[in-house]
C-alpha positions as semicolon CSV with decimal commas, in nm:
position;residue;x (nm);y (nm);z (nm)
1;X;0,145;-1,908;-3,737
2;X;0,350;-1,855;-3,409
3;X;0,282;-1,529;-3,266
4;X;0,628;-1,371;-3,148
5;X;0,838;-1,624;-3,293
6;X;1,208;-1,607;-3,218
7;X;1,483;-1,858;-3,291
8;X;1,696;-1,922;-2,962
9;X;2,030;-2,143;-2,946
10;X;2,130;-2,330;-2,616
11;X;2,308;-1,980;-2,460
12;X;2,069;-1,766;-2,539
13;X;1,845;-1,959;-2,371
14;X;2,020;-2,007;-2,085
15;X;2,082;-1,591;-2,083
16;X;1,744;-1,539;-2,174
17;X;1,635;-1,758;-1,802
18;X;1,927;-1,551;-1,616
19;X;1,738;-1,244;-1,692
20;X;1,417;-1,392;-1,649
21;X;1,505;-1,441;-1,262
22;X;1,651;-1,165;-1,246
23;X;1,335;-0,950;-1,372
24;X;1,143;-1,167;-1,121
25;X;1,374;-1,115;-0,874
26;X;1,344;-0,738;-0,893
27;X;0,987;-0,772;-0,900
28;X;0,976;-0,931;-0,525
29;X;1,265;-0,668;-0,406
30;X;1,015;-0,438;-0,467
31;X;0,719;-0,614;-0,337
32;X;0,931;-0,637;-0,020
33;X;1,006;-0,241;0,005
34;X;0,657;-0,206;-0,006
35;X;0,539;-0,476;0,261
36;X;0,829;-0,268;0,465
37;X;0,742;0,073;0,414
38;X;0,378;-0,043;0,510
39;X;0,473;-0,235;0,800
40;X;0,700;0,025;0,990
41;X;0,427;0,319;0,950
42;X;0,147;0,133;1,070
43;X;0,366;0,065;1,335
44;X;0,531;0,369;1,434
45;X;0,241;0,586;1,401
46;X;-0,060;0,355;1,417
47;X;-0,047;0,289;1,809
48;X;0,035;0,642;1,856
49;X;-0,313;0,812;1,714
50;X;-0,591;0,631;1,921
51;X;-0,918;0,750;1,745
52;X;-1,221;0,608;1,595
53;X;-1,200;0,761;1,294
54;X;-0,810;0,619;1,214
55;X;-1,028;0,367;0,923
56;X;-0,845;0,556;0,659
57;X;-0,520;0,509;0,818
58;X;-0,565;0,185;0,869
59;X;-0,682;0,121;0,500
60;X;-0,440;0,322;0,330
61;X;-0,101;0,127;0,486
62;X;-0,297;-0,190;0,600
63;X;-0,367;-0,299;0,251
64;X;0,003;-0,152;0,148
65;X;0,197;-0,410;0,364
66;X;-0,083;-0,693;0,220
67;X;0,024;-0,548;-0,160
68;X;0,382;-0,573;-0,112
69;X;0,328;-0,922;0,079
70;X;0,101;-1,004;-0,210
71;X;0,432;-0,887;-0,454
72;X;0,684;-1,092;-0,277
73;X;0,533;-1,423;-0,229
74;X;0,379;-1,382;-0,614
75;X;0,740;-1,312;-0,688
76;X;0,909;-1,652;-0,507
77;X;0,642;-1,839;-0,666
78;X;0,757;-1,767;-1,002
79;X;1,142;-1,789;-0,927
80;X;1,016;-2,140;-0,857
81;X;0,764;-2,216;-1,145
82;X;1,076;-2,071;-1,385
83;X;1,320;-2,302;-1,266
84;X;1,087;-2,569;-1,282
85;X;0,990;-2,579;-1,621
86;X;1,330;-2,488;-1,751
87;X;1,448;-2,792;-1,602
88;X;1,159;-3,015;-1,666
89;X;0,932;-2,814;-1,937
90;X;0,726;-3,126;-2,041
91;X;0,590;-3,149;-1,660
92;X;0,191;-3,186;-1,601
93;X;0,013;-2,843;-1,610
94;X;0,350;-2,627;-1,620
95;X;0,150;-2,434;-1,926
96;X;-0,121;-2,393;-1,677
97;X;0,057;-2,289;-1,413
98;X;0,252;-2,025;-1,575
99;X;-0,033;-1,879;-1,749
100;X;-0,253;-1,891;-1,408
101;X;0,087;-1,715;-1,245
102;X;0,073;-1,462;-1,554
103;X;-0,304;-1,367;-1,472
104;X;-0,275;-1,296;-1,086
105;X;0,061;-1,073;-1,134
106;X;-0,143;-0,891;-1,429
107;X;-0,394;-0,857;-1,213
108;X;-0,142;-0,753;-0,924
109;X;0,023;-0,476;-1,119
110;X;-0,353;-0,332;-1,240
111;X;-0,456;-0,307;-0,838
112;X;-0,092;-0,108;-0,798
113;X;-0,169;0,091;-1,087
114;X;-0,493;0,179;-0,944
115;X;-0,335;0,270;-0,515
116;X;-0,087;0,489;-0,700
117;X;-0,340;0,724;-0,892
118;X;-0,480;0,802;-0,532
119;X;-0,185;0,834;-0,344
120;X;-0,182;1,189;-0,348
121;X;-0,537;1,268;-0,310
122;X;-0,512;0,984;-0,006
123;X;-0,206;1,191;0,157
124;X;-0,376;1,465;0,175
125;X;-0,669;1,334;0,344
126;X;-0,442;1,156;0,589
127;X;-0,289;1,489;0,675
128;X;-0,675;1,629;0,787
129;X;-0,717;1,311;0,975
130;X;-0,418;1,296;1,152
131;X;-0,442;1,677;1,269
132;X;-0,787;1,630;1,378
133;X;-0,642;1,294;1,614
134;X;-0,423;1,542;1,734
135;X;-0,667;1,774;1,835
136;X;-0,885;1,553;1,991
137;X;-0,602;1,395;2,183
138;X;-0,472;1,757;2,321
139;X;-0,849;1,802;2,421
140;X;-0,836;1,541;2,602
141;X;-0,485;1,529;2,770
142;X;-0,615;1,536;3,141
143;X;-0,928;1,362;3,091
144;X;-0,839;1,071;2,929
145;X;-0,531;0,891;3,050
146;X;-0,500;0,683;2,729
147;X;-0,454;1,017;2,549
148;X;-0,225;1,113;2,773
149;X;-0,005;0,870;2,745
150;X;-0,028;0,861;2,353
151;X;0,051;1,231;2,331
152;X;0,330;1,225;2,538
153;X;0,495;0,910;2,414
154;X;0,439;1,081;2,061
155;X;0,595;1,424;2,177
156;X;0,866;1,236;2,339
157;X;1,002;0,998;2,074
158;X;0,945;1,218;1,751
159;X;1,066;1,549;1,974
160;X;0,801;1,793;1,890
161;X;0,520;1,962;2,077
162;X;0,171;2,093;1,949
163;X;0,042;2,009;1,591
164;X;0,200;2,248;1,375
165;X;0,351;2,436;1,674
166;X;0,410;2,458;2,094
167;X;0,119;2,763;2,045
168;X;-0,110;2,484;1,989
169;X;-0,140;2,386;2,339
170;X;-0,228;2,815;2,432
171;X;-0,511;2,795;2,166
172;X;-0,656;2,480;2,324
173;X;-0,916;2,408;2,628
174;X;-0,718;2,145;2,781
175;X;-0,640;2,197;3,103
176;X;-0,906;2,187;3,356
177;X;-1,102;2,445;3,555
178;X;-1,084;2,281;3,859
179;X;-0,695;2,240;3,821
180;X;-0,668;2,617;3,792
181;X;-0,704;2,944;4,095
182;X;-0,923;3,155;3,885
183;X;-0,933;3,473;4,104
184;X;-0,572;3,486;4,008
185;X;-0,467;3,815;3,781
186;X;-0,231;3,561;3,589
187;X;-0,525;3,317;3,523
188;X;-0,770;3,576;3,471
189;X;-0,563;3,749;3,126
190;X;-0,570;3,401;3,003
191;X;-0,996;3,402;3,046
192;X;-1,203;3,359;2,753
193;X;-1,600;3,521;2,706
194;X;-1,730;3,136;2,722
195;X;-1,576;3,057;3,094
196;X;-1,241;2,854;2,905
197;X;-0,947;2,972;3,032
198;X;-0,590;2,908;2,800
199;X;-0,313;2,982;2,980
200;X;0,056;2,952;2,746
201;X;0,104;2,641;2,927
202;X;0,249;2,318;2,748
203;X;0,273;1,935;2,893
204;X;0,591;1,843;3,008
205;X;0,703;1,638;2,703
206;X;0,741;1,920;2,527
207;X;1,079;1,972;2,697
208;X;1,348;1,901;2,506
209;X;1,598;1,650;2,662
210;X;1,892;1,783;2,538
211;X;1,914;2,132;2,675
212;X;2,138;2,115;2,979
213;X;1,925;2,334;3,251
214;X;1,536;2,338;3,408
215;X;1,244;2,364;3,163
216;X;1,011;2,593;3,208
217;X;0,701;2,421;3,066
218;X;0,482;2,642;3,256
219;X;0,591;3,019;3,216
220;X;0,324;3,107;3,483
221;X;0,574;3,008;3,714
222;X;0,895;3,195;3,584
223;X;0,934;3,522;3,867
224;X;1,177;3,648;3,658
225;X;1,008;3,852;3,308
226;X;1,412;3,736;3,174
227;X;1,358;3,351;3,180
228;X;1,104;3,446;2,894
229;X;1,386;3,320;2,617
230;X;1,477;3,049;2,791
231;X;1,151;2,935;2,817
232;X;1,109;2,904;2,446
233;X;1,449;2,733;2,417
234;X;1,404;2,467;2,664
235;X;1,093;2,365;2,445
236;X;1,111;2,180;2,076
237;X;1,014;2,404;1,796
238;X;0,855;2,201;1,541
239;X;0,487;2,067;1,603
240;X;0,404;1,638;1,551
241;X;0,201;1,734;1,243
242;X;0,518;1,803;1,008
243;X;0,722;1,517;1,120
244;X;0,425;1,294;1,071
245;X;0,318;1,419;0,774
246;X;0,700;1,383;0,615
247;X;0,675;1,017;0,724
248;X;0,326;0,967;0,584
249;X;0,354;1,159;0,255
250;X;0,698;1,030;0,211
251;X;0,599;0,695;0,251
252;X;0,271;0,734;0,022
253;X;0,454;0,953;-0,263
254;X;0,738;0,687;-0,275
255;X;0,498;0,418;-0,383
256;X;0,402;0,553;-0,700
257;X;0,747;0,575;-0,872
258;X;0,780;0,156;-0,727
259;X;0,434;0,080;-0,882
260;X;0,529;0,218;-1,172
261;X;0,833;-0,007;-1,189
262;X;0,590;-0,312;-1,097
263;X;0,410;-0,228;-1,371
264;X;0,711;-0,211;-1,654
265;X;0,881;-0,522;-1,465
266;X;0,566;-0,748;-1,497
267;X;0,536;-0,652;-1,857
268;X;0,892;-0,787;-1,931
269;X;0,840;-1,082;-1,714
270;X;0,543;-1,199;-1,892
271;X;0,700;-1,177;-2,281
272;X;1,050;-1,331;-2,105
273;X;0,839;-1,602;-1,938
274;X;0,639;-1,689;-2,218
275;X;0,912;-1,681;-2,462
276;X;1,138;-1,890;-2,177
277;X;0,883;-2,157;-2,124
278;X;0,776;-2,245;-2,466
279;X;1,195;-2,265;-2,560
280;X;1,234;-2,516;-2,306
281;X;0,883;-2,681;-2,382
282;X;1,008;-2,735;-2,763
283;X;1,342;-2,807;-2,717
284;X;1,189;-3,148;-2,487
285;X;0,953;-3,196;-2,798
286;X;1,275;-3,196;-3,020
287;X;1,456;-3,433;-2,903
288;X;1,681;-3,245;-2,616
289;X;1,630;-3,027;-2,365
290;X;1,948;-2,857;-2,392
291;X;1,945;-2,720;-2,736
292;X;1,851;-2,419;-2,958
293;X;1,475;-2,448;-3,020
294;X;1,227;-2,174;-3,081
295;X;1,031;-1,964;-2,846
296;X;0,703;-1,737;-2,900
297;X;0,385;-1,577;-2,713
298;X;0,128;-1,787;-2,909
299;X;0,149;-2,045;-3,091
300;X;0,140;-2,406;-3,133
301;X;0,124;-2,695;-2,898
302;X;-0,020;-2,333;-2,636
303;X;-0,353;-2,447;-2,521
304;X;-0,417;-2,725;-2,731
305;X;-0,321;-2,475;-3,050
306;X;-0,272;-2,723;-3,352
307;X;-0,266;-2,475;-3,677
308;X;0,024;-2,406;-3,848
309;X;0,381;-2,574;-3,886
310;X;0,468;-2,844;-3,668
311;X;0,820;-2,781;-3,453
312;X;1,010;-3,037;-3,745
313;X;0,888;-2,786;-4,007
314;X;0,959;-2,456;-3,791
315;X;1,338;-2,627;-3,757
316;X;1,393;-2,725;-4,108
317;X;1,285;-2,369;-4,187
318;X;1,553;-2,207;-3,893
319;X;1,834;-2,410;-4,020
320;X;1,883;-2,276;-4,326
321;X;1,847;-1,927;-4,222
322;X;2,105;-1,981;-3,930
323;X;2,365;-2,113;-4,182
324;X;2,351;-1,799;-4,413
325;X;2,415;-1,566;-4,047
């Protein structure tokens, strides 16, 4: 007894493999989203945030652009295994194949099911780490040149200055002592009870480059109390933290609702697959390839399956029934 069994004619076969490739087809546009979405943070942002403790960055989109690599090449070798066997069903191992095929995307869309229940307990984690980089980085602006160079490239292209805000840079010890005249009544307000001193100084890529006029980066310097406001202007508002954390969350929330699809696609491709491969497989057996034959999940001639009706007996049983439609 033929689990699944369904009675196909020539053109519903042929529109049942259309929509096979298409489902499959589908199933490696998304993979390829995903390999994208993976590929451009790591690179944008990867580069950017030189720490030791960037493993969960790493982790998180790393094995993101290997999933959606993993999706798309699973995906182009089942556009080929399909039009294989529909074209030559009764080739060695094409059962094999398509059931070893069926396993590893199975097995694909459980691992997707499994990154997208931690996607937003992973975000938020991100987030801590990426604010602590920051941190670190602002700390060490004029100590350590490769920081400097990250920070401001980072300031620069994504136009923001600070973590969450340009105040950042006041609240932090990173500009020198020895850079500063400390028996000066400006530097002295800015003098904290441990010997720091945090003056409401920012690094020049803070400025923004599209206000037409001088920015005053360093207000210590302004004679006149009235260049106050255009000291704020000439700087960008926003801090790096919310335009990262937009890219990152974006990129991790988005992966959920495209898992999910993985997960409904690969269910339809492996009935239409199964019911596509053992049509074609008994139409050869039959006596023509291109003819109306039957199609199931399970049954016989699957894995050396014997029991029940042979295809003569399933046919002599169809006709009938097809007559009376």
């Amino acid at each position: 007894m033929a689990i699944g069994d369904v009675r196909f004619t020539w053109s519903e076969r042929k529109r049942l493999h259309r929509i096979l490739i298409v489902a499959v087809s589908t199933n490696g546009l998304v993979g390829l989203v995903l390999f994208a979405m993976g590929t451009v943070t790591t690179l944008s942002y990867a580069g950017r945030l030189r720490t030791e403790e960037r493993s969960l960055f790493d982790l998180v989109y790393k094995t993101l652009t290997i999933y959606g690599l993993y999706v798309l090449v699973h995906s182009l070798m089942g556009l080929k295994l399909c039009r294989n066997y529909f074209r030559y069903a009764e080739g060695s191992w094409s059962s094999l194949r398509l059931f070893v095929w069926t396993i590893l995307g199975v097995i694909g869309a459980l691992v997707g099911c499994f990154m997208a229940s931690v996607c937003f307990s992973t975000a938020e984690q991100l987030v801590l780490q990426v604010r602590e980089s920051l941190l670190e980085g602002m700390k060490k602006y004029f100590t350590d040149v490769t920081w400097k160079r990250g920070i401001d490239s980072l300031q620069v292209n994504l136009r923001c200055c600070g973590i969450d805000s340009s105040d950042d840079w006041h609240k932090t010890y990173w500009l020198q002592r020895e850079l500063l005249v400390l028996d000066s009544p400006d530097i002295l307000k800015y003098a904290e009870l441990d010997g720091r001193v945090t003056p409401p100084v920012v690094p020049w890529s803070c400025c923004r480059t599209d206000v037409k006029g001088p920015c005053y980066h360093d207000p210590l310097q302004l004679t006149n109390p009235e260049q106050n406001s255009t000291y704020l202007g000439s700087l960008y508002a926003r801090g790096c933290l919310v335009v990262i954390k937009t890219m990152l969350n974006g990129t991790l929330y988005s992966v959920v609702p495209l898992i999910v699809l993985l997960f409904v696609l690969q269910v339809v491709v492996t009935v239409l697959s199964r019911l596509d491969f053992t049509a074609a497989r008994n139409a050869v057996a039959l006596g023509n390839r291109k003819r109306g034959s039957p199609g199931w999940l399970y049954g016989r001639l699957d894995f050396g399956n014997a029991a029940g009706p042979n295809l003569c007996q399933i046919e002599r049983v169809s006709e009938p029934n097809e007559i009376n439609r």
